[in-house]
């Protein structure tokens, strides 16, 4: 068990290093600098700024400086927000994004599993077609289409929810739903097809031959085995929710990481872009690691933790 | 002998995209208490579907029992409400399936899989049920049952898994065991062990066994009676000795001639049956075997043959039994020289 | 005594091969798939929708008297849909109908090009890795694994930040990360098929590399590849709209569904519904059509479903 975790942690560090290096090189490949913006800065100011951000050093030196500060978990100063570092921006805005993302993920997983199970148990009946119709809709309608539509009807016209901003829990309902729609639809479809497949397995017939009533067959034998593929897509779905939060936070004016990230792109605030990229990448790598561990716990056939033969 | 199960006129079909497959077309047989009845036939003959239909376990849709009666101890299993059936499955009628790898839930320990049936039927506590499960594993010859009970199916070998299946099927002491090709997926050496085990357990418990198989060797060793199935119907039923030594249906002859025998000289070749089984999407109006039968007459192609009792235990469905039909040299039939009446 | 002659009990006359005859004509894989697809009304609706949207994207801008970038700031701003402007006009007085179909051109172009490029790179890369196997496969797949760990849209965003926005750069950015899926799929298929008995049989019978590839491996891997292709198209369309929405996609005055939706966000409050509705509708419809068609195709091509 320990050996597996150590190996995985080592792999994670390597991947992070690759990502950090790639982002660094990509940022350096951009023609121009962040200060070649609208207003011309005086020569001396520009020079001071360049040296403050180590932009006047040769690239290998810049790389070493960057890597050194990364090791100290210091993502550097922001260029746009002169008084704040990338670390403070992330630590201020991440809780907001985390709340939004977690709510969306929970909503997606719970509702998606439920709908998928019901659709599979009523395979090829009306309720199945209904659930599948909504699932295809959820996959096809992008969140940045769904969100303004919900704003317009549910918030502006019918006044059921606040339109935008982030001032309390009720403000998180609409953005959470908009963010959850795609993963919810994906989980519903996957759970349904996985469950329909499991229901045809021989061991389900065995369970029925034991005389177990349908609810026991479903709970004990079907659901656990059908959930396996869902666990594997939790990683990609988390990615979807994170990137989806870029547009959702923009539409609902939510002060989360996504909003800062989108702004940093148009502001060419390279330290912030790199910081957010690295932060999200490590988060995702960590989520994938947790998912792998969870998978090993659910499926006894997968031997993550070598017990030394069986 | 007291009859435990009586099946009459069973018809099962499957609704497919391309049409209706008539998998079982009017099958009647009975099973006595404590005996072993083997249903033999090639793949697609409908023998497994027959077995699964007995406890209504065919996948439905697309499968559907169209008509017939399955009387188990006075009750028609086809008319019983689902809830009553749950009490019979597993406790009165146990089942073993062909592939022990896919028939066990991969994410549940074998102990839990045995215990859940016991607890559901006998309403006893976990510890008592666990004790019973260990007993069952001991009974089917699994060493170290206390340790094995906490393991998952993938930690067992094929033969051991089938033993687990048997333990599971017999855990509630059923009066009848349906064994659907229990040895087909196993190594030859393991096959014999499993069959011997089933025979032994039958002696101890007095369970009647309905054995579905295509292996005549297994039949000769374990069955009391044999029903030969072809193209969705039973062509011949009788005691083992009657089927092996006094078979009257040309399909049974063909089946026997295609099986290697110890008492044959090396020169004798196995005789395959030419042709292929009928298309059950559109079954022929007459005898299903007529197309492949060397003795086929015009009647065979036109009309289903009636069932004729040859002896109180031996019954055959063949037009050759008709008094007007030409006689066939049954001694020679099944051997290389095929006698065709002129 | 001879029994009375009864024709029913005379040996039946039949041809020697009667019982060997195959009863049903064998339906070919593709014919069979097409038959199943045709019966799936949802998939067929998707296909018809795709064709209609493609047709309108081609002729739409041509049948309208307006140009997609033609502004009318004085009298034509934010007009409601009418006989003159079927889908109304936007805040710069541009005709929404023309812009929607211009957007359709961009979406479909990106979707199809991205899918085709993914296909080419993926089939070549995955095919080589799977076919050669061993060390080559090991190295090639390690590289894929490293890239696999990168979050797709985040990478595309970074690439676009570096390369600058535009139609060409979007396609490049989408394919830089997109081919991984196809490569993995093809490699998996080839590896799996290589071990199948029918391929071993072909090798035993002396089939050469070319015959193996074109007669055995590619036709059998075709189904999953086509399914992946139809699912790549809506993904690429979505990515383009997403990036354009964030301002990283095609630049003004070129119309894209993503930029049109972004520009129309303020109408949630101000009420010119048509500016949001039409691009949103056609983006969603296109995605829906491709997803429905892809699903139907998957069901039709999956040999496990064959009955």
mmCIF file of C-alpha atoms in Angstrom, chain A residues 6-307:
data_model
loop_
_atom_site.group_PDB
_atom_site.id
_atom_site.type_symbol
_atom_site.label_atom_id
_atom_site.label_comp_id
_atom_site.label_asym_id
_atom_site.label_seq_id
_atom_site.Cartn_x
_atom_site.Cartn_y
_atom_site.Cartn_z
ATOM 1 C CA UNK A 6 4.796 6.672 -2.825
ATOM 2 C CA UNK A 7 5.078 5.695 -6.478
ATOM 3 C CA UNK A 8 1.926 7.638 -7.311
ATOM 4 C CA UNK A 9 3.085 10.692 -5.373
ATOM 5 C CA UNK A 10 6.374 10.590 -7.248
ATOM 6 C CA UNK A 11 4.483 10.413 -10.555
ATOM 7 C CA UNK A 12 2.339 13.343 -9.495
ATOM 8 C CA UNK A 13 5.393 15.471 -8.782
ATOM 9 C CA UNK A 14 6.828 14.638 -12.228
ATOM 10 C CA UNK A 15 3.577 15.551 -13.976
ATOM 11 C CA UNK A 16 3.391 18.812 -12.062
ATOM 12 C CA UNK A 17 6.956 19.640 -12.993
ATOM 13 C CA UNK A 18 6.159 18.969 -16.660
ATOM 14 C CA UNK A 19 3.106 21.203 -16.461
ATOM 15 C CA UNK A 20 5.026 23.980 -14.672
ATOM 16 C CA UNK A 21 7.813 23.884 -17.234
ATOM 17 C CA UNK A 22 5.415 23.812 -20.168
ATOM 18 C CA UNK A 23 3.394 26.754 -18.858
ATOM 19 C CA UNK A 24 6.594 28.681 -18.218
ATOM 20 C CA UNK A 25 7.892 28.048 -21.723
ATOM 21 C CA UNK A 26 4.522 28.889 -23.242
ATOM 22 C CA UNK A 27 4.365 32.183 -21.398
ATOM 23 C CA UNK A 28 7.853 33.005 -22.590
ATOM 24 C CA UNK A 29 6.916 32.162 -26.159
ATOM 25 C CA UNK A 30 4.316 34.922 -26.261
ATOM 26 C CA UNK A 31 5.546 37.884 -28.246
ATOM 27 C CA UNK A 32 5.515 41.176 -26.349
ATOM 28 C CA UNK A 33 5.367 41.727 -22.616
ATOM 29 C CA UNK A 34 2.552 42.506 -20.216
ATOM 30 C CA UNK A 35 3.456 46.175 -20.190
ATOM 31 C CA UNK A 36 3.138 46.801 -23.904
ATOM 32 C CA UNK A 37 -0.477 47.647 -23.268
ATOM 33 C CA UNK A 38 -2.546 50.672 -24.115
ATOM 34 C CA UNK A 39 -0.662 53.398 -22.320
ATOM 35 C CA UNK A 40 3.031 53.868 -23.010
ATOM 36 C CA UNK A 41 5.105 53.695 -19.850
ATOM 37 C CA UNK A 42 8.207 55.837 -19.366
ATOM 38 C CA UNK A 43 11.472 54.044 -20.149
ATOM 39 C CA UNK A 44 12.721 54.027 -16.547
ATOM 40 C CA UNK A 45 9.433 52.770 -15.061
ATOM 41 C CA UNK A 46 9.335 49.979 -17.588
ATOM 42 C CA UNK A 47 12.902 49.031 -16.730
ATOM 43 C CA UNK A 48 12.123 48.948 -13.014
ATOM 44 C CA UNK A 49 9.045 46.871 -13.625
ATOM 45 C CA UNK A 50 10.987 44.427 -15.825
ATOM 46 C CA UNK A 51 13.609 43.954 -13.167
ATOM 47 C CA UNK A 52 10.987 43.657 -10.408
ATOM 48 C CA UNK A 53 9.407 40.742 -12.237
ATOM 49 C CA UNK A 54 12.850 39.395 -13.293
ATOM 50 C CA UNK A 55 11.807 39.831 -16.895
ATOM 51 C CA UNK A 56 15.213 41.291 -17.794
ATOM 52 C CA UNK A 57 17.123 38.151 -16.826
ATOM 53 C CA UNK A 58 18.003 35.448 -19.376
ATOM 54 C CA UNK A 59 15.251 32.808 -19.683
ATOM 55 C CA UNK A 60 17.145 29.956 -17.922
ATOM 56 C CA UNK A 61 17.712 32.244 -14.942
ATOM 57 C CA UNK A 62 14.065 33.261 -14.964
ATOM 58 C CA UNK A 63 13.174 29.571 -15.035
ATOM 59 C CA UNK A 64 15.351 28.837 -12.016
ATOM 60 C CA UNK A 65 13.922 31.790 -10.098
ATOM 61 C CA UNK A 66 10.417 30.620 -10.989
ATOM 62 C CA UNK A 67 11.071 27.030 -9.962
ATOM 63 C CA UNK A 68 12.664 28.132 -6.707
ATOM 64 C CA UNK A 69 9.670 30.192 -5.730
ATOM 65 C CA UNK A 70 7.350 27.353 -6.758
ATOM 66 C CA UNK A 71 9.157 25.052 -4.355
ATOM 67 C CA UNK A 72 8.360 27.580 -1.632
ATOM 68 C CA UNK A 73 4.742 27.432 -2.836
ATOM 69 C CA UNK A 74 5.088 31.070 -3.867
ATOM 70 C CA UNK A 75 3.290 31.761 -7.127
ATOM 71 C CA UNK A 76 4.665 35.295 -7.337
ATOM 72 C CA UNK A 77 3.066 38.724 -7.567
ATOM 73 C CA UNK A 78 0.175 39.554 -9.839
ATOM 74 C CA UNK A 79 0.844 42.133 -12.528
ATOM 75 C CA UNK A 80 -2.685 43.509 -12.796
ATOM 76 C CA UNK A 81 -3.427 43.643 -9.085
ATOM 77 C CA UNK A 82 -0.226 45.277 -7.986
ATOM 78 C CA UNK A 83 -0.845 45.067 -4.277
ATOM 79 C CA UNK A 84 -1.724 41.374 -4.221
ATOM 80 C CA UNK A 85 0.181 38.191 -4.835
ATOM 81 C CA UNK A 86 -1.185 35.281 -6.840
ATOM 82 C CA UNK A 87 -1.284 33.316 -3.583
ATOM 83 C CA UNK A 88 -3.607 35.798 -1.910
ATOM 84 C CA UNK A 89 -5.862 36.026 -4.951
ATOM 85 C CA UNK A 90 -6.195 32.250 -5.062
ATOM 86 C CA UNK A 91 -6.714 31.876 -1.333
ATOM 87 C CA UNK A 92 -9.398 34.574 -1.399
ATOM 88 C CA UNK A 93 -11.257 33.395 -4.457
ATOM 89 C CA UNK A 94 -10.849 29.633 -4.214
ATOM 90 C CA UNK A 95 -13.334 29.092 -1.344
ATOM 91 C CA UNK A 96 -16.035 30.636 -3.523
ATOM 92 C CA UNK A 97 -15.197 28.432 -6.510
ATOM 93 C CA UNK A 98 -14.836 25.409 -4.246
ATOM 94 C CA UNK A 99 -18.273 25.909 -2.753
ATOM 95 C CA UNK A 100 -19.827 26.373 -6.173
ATOM 96 C CA UNK A 101 -17.968 23.392 -7.649
ATOM 97 C CA UNK A 102 -18.698 21.068 -4.741
ATOM 98 C CA UNK A 103 -22.380 21.926 -4.759
ATOM 99 C CA UNK A 104 -22.528 21.318 -8.500
ATOM 100 C CA UNK A 105 -20.648 18.021 -8.224
ATOM 101 C CA UNK A 106 -22.852 16.724 -5.412
ATOM 102 C CA UNK A 107 -25.984 17.771 -7.266
ATOM 103 C CA UNK A 108 -24.723 16.101 -10.443
ATOM 104 C CA UNK A 109 -23.675 12.839 -8.797
ATOM 105 C CA UNK A 110 -26.747 12.364 -6.610
ATOM 106 C CA UNK A 111 -29.336 13.322 -9.214
ATOM 107 C CA UNK A 112 -27.443 11.676 -12.046
ATOM 108 C CA UNK A 113 -27.159 8.330 -10.257
ATOM 109 C CA UNK A 114 -30.814 8.415 -9.243
ATOM 110 C CA UNK A 115 -32.047 9.233 -12.735
ATOM 111 C CA UNK A 116 -29.730 6.665 -14.285
ATOM 112 C CA UNK A 117 -30.931 3.911 -11.950
ATOM 113 C CA UNK A 118 -34.583 4.733 -12.513
ATOM 114 C CA UNK A 119 -34.106 4.886 -16.289
ATOM 115 C CA UNK A 120 -32.311 1.532 -16.326
ATOM 116 C CA UNK A 121 -34.942 -0.171 -14.177
ATOM 117 C CA UNK A 122 -37.655 1.153 -16.465
ATOM 118 C CA UNK A 123 -35.625 0.360 -19.570
ATOM 119 C CA UNK A 124 -37.448 1.321 -22.777
ATOM 120 C CA UNK A 125 -40.434 2.705 -20.920
ATOM 121 C CA UNK A 126 -41.725 6.249 -20.850
ATOM 122 C CA UNK A 127 -39.698 7.327 -17.831
ATOM 123 C CA UNK A 128 -36.536 5.977 -19.466
ATOM 124 C CA UNK A 129 -37.174 7.959 -22.641
ATOM 125 C CA UNK A 130 -37.924 11.046 -20.556
ATOM 126 C CA UNK A 131 -34.716 10.756 -18.550
ATOM 127 C CA UNK A 132 -32.699 10.110 -21.701
ATOM 128 C CA UNK A 133 -34.250 13.078 -23.453
ATOM 129 C CA UNK A 134 -33.217 15.375 -20.613
ATOM 130 C CA UNK A 135 -29.788 13.778 -20.532
ATOM 131 C CA UNK A 136 -29.175 14.423 -24.237
ATOM 132 C CA UNK A 137 -30.448 17.954 -23.704
ATOM 133 C CA UNK A 138 -28.102 18.447 -20.750
ATOM 134 C CA UNK A 139 -25.145 17.262 -22.796
ATOM 135 C CA UNK A 140 -26.059 19.376 -25.803
ATOM 136 C CA UNK A 141 -27.005 22.693 -24.246
ATOM 137 C CA UNK A 142 -23.763 24.420 -23.166
ATOM 138 C CA UNK A 143 -23.723 25.880 -19.670
ATOM 139 C CA UNK A 144 -23.176 29.378 -21.070
ATOM 140 C CA UNK A 145 -26.451 29.005 -22.974
ATOM 141 C CA UNK A 146 -28.338 27.480 -20.078
ATOM 142 C CA UNK A 147 -27.108 30.045 -17.555
ATOM 143 C CA UNK A 148 -28.376 33.220 -19.292
ATOM 144 C CA UNK A 149 -31.673 31.486 -20.082
ATOM 145 C CA UNK A 150 -32.135 30.581 -16.415
ATOM 146 C CA UNK A 151 -31.156 34.101 -15.424
ATOM 147 C CA UNK A 152 -33.686 35.568 -17.806
ATOM 148 C CA UNK A 153 -36.654 33.380 -16.894
ATOM 149 C CA UNK A 154 -36.095 32.079 -13.361
ATOM 150 C CA UNK A 155 -34.494 35.249 -12.020
ATOM 151 C CA UNK A 156 -35.491 38.306 -14.037
ATOM 152 C CA UNK A 157 -39.018 37.407 -15.141
ATOM 153 C CA UNK A 158 -40.298 35.112 -12.405
ATOM 154 C CA UNK A 159 -38.037 36.482 -9.667
ATOM 155 C CA UNK A 160 -37.515 33.086 -8.048
ATOM 156 C CA UNK A 161 -33.788 33.532 -7.551
ATOM 157 C CA UNK A 162 -31.298 36.398 -7.417
ATOM 158 C CA UNK A 163 -29.964 37.252 -10.880
ATOM 159 C CA UNK A 164 -26.258 37.410 -10.137
ATOM 160 C CA UNK A 165 -23.430 38.178 -7.679
ATOM 161 C CA UNK A 166 -22.518 36.234 -4.571
ATOM 162 C CA UNK A 167 -24.097 37.405 -1.357
ATOM 163 C CA UNK A 168 -25.545 34.333 0.261
ATOM 164 C CA UNK A 169 -26.493 30.724 -0.292
ATOM 165 C CA UNK A 170 -29.520 31.507 -2.439
ATOM 166 C CA UNK A 171 -27.149 33.223 -4.866
ATOM 167 C CA UNK A 172 -25.369 29.905 -5.465
ATOM 168 C CA UNK A 173 -28.452 27.953 -6.565
ATOM 169 C CA UNK A 174 -28.714 29.009 -10.197
ATOM 170 C CA UNK A 175 -24.974 28.870 -10.928
ATOM 171 C CA UNK A 176 -24.733 25.441 -9.255
ATOM 172 C CA UNK A 177 -27.556 24.089 -11.427
ATOM 173 C CA UNK A 178 -26.068 25.582 -14.576
ATOM 174 C CA UNK A 179 -22.682 24.111 -13.730
ATOM 175 C CA UNK A 180 -24.152 20.719 -12.785
ATOM 176 C CA UNK A 181 -26.218 20.232 -15.948
ATOM 177 C CA UNK A 182 -23.497 18.697 -18.095
ATOM 178 C CA UNK A 183 -21.969 16.327 -15.524
ATOM 179 C CA UNK A 184 -25.467 15.403 -14.363
ATOM 180 C CA UNK A 185 -26.482 14.429 -17.873
ATOM 181 C CA UNK A 186 -23.240 12.538 -18.417
ATOM 182 C CA UNK A 187 -23.634 10.566 -15.190
ATOM 183 C CA UNK A 188 -27.275 9.776 -15.969
ATOM 184 C CA UNK A 189 -26.393 8.345 -19.358
ATOM 185 C CA UNK A 190 -23.402 6.404 -18.151
ATOM 186 C CA UNK A 191 -25.182 5.039 -15.099
ATOM 187 C CA UNK A 192 -28.120 3.939 -17.210
ATOM 188 C CA UNK A 193 -26.057 2.131 -19.823
ATOM 189 C CA UNK A 194 -23.777 0.627 -17.209
ATOM 190 C CA UNK A 195 -26.731 -0.596 -15.198
ATOM 191 C CA UNK A 196 -28.559 -1.982 -18.227
ATOM 192 C CA UNK A 197 -25.373 -3.886 -19.007
ATOM 193 C CA UNK A 198 -24.966 -5.169 -15.448
ATOM 194 C CA UNK A 199 -28.594 -6.270 -15.357
ATOM 195 C CA UNK A 200 -27.860 -8.734 -18.176
ATOM 196 C CA UNK A 201 -24.911 -10.274 -16.326
ATOM 197 C CA UNK A 202 -25.002 -13.871 -15.212
ATOM 198 C CA UNK A 203 -24.495 -12.977 -11.558
ATOM 199 C CA UNK A 204 -27.711 -10.992 -11.541
ATOM 200 C CA UNK A 205 -29.488 -14.123 -12.738
ATOM 201 C CA UNK A 206 -27.736 -16.012 -9.933
ATOM 202 C CA UNK A 207 -28.972 -13.473 -7.396
ATOM 203 C CA UNK A 208 -32.506 -13.823 -8.732
ATOM 204 C CA UNK A 209 -32.225 -17.614 -8.692
ATOM 205 C CA UNK A 210 -31.578 -17.354 -4.959
ATOM 206 C CA UNK A 211 -35.064 -15.936 -4.637
ATOM 207 C CA UNK A 212 -33.982 -12.421 -3.701
ATOM 208 C CA UNK A 213 -36.695 -9.844 -4.389
ATOM 209 C CA UNK A 214 -35.951 -7.166 -7.004
ATOM 210 C CA UNK A 215 -35.048 -4.429 -4.529
ATOM 211 C CA UNK A 216 -32.333 -6.566 -2.955
ATOM 212 C CA UNK A 217 -31.021 -7.618 -6.369
ATOM 213 C CA UNK A 218 -30.832 -3.972 -7.373
ATOM 214 C CA UNK A 219 -29.265 -2.622 -4.184
ATOM 215 C CA UNK A 220 -26.839 -5.402 -3.374
ATOM 216 C CA UNK A 221 -25.813 -6.630 -6.782
ATOM 217 C CA UNK A 222 -26.588 -4.105 -9.484
ATOM 218 C CA UNK A 223 -25.814 -0.631 -8.205
ATOM 219 C CA UNK A 224 -22.390 -1.286 -6.759
ATOM 220 C CA UNK A 225 -21.188 -2.938 -9.932
ATOM 221 C CA UNK A 226 -22.743 -0.281 -12.166
ATOM 222 C CA UNK A 227 -21.097 2.550 -10.263
ATOM 223 C CA UNK A 228 -17.570 1.482 -11.210
ATOM 224 C CA UNK A 229 -17.472 3.344 -14.550
ATOM 225 C CA UNK A 230 -18.976 6.416 -12.868
ATOM 226 C CA UNK A 231 -16.066 6.547 -10.443
ATOM 227 C CA UNK A 232 -13.606 6.632 -13.329
ATOM 228 C CA UNK A 233 -15.221 9.677 -14.930
ATOM 229 C CA UNK A 234 -15.339 11.707 -11.715
ATOM 230 C CA UNK A 235 -11.859 13.006 -12.616
ATOM 231 C CA UNK A 236 -12.800 14.299 -16.084
ATOM 232 C CA UNK A 237 -16.095 15.642 -14.720
ATOM 233 C CA UNK A 238 -14.224 17.637 -12.091
ATOM 234 C CA UNK A 239 -12.158 19.124 -14.909
ATOM 235 C CA UNK A 240 -15.390 19.999 -16.671
ATOM 236 C CA UNK A 241 -16.767 21.682 -13.584
ATOM 237 C CA UNK A 242 -13.568 23.664 -13.042
ATOM 238 C CA UNK A 243 -13.397 24.913 -16.618
ATOM 239 C CA UNK A 244 -17.148 25.392 -16.668
ATOM 240 C CA UNK A 245 -16.822 27.664 -13.651
ATOM 241 C CA UNK A 246 -14.815 30.068 -15.863
ATOM 242 C CA UNK A 247 -17.928 30.956 -17.854
ATOM 243 C CA UNK A 248 -20.430 30.504 -15.040
ATOM 244 C CA UNK A 249 -18.524 32.847 -12.713
ATOM 245 C CA UNK A 250 -18.290 35.337 -15.539
ATOM 246 C CA UNK A 251 -22.025 35.174 -16.294
ATOM 247 C CA UNK A 252 -23.119 35.398 -12.665
ATOM 248 C CA UNK A 253 -20.362 37.862 -11.616
ATOM 249 C CA UNK A 254 -19.116 35.478 -8.949
ATOM 250 C CA UNK A 255 -15.740 36.435 -7.429
ATOM 251 C CA UNK A 256 -14.184 32.985 -7.820
ATOM 252 C CA UNK A 257 -10.935 31.805 -9.379
ATOM 253 C CA UNK A 258 -12.577 31.451 -12.774
ATOM 254 C CA UNK A 259 -13.427 35.123 -12.935
ATOM 255 C CA UNK A 260 -9.840 36.103 -12.080
ATOM 256 C CA UNK A 261 -8.504 33.595 -14.569
ATOM 257 C CA UNK A 262 -10.641 34.934 -17.412
ATOM 258 C CA UNK A 263 -9.578 38.468 -16.509
ATOM 259 C CA UNK A 264 -5.939 37.495 -16.280
ATOM 260 C CA UNK A 265 -6.142 36.191 -19.847
ATOM 261 C CA UNK A 266 -7.362 39.460 -21.272
ATOM 262 C CA UNK A 267 -4.947 41.397 -19.019
ATOM 263 C CA UNK A 268 -2.019 39.174 -19.983
ATOM 264 C CA UNK A 269 -1.318 38.791 -16.293
ATOM 265 C CA UNK A 270 1.144 35.921 -16.808
ATOM 266 C CA UNK A 271 1.958 35.133 -13.182
ATOM 267 C CA UNK A 272 -1.745 34.834 -12.461
ATOM 268 C CA UNK A 273 -2.385 32.663 -15.530
ATOM 269 C CA UNK A 274 0.493 30.373 -14.587
ATOM 270 C CA UNK A 275 -0.511 30.326 -10.960
ATOM 271 C CA UNK A 276 -4.110 29.375 -11.641
ATOM 272 C CA UNK A 277 -3.074 26.778 -14.215
ATOM 273 C CA UNK A 278 -0.671 25.164 -11.779
ATOM 274 C CA UNK A 279 -3.137 25.334 -8.929
ATOM 275 C CA UNK A 280 -5.924 23.742 -10.969
ATOM 276 C CA UNK A 281 -3.594 21.142 -12.428
ATOM 277 C CA UNK A 282 -2.412 20.035 -8.995
ATOM 278 C CA UNK A 283 -5.995 19.959 -7.804
ATOM 279 C CA UNK A 284 -6.987 17.738 -10.709
ATOM 280 C CA UNK A 285 -4.025 15.442 -10.290
ATOM 281 C CA UNK A 286 -4.936 15.073 -6.654
ATOM 282 C CA UNK A 287 -8.594 14.357 -7.488
ATOM 283 C CA UNK A 288 -7.522 11.700 -9.986
ATOM 284 C CA UNK A 289 -5.302 10.159 -7.318
ATOM 285 C CA UNK A 290 -8.246 10.014 -4.883
ATOM 286 C CA UNK A 291 -10.442 8.518 -7.605
ATOM 287 C CA UNK A 292 -7.896 5.764 -8.236
ATOM 288 C CA UNK A 293 -7.769 4.986 -4.515
ATOM 289 C CA UNK A 294 -11.570 4.911 -4.344
ATOM 290 C CA UNK A 295 -11.698 2.609 -7.347
ATOM 291 C CA UNK A 296 -9.348 0.192 -5.667
ATOM 292 C CA UNK A 297 -11.583 0.145 -2.629
ATOM 293 C CA UNK A 298 -14.784 -0.470 -4.579
ATOM 294 C CA UNK A 299 -13.522 -3.093 -6.996
ATOM 295 C CA UNK A 300 -11.773 -5.937 -5.149
ATOM 296 C CA UNK A 301 -10.330 -7.225 -8.434
ATOM 297 C CA UNK A 302 -8.060 -4.209 -8.655
ATOM 298 C CA UNK A 303 -5.074 -4.756 -6.454
ATOM 299 C CA UNK A 304 -3.666 -1.339 -5.707
ATOM 300 C CA UNK A 305 -2.341 -2.510 -2.426
ATOM 301 C CA UNK A 306 -0.307 -5.594 -3.134
ATOM 302 C CA UNK A 307 -0.790 -8.058 -0.343
#
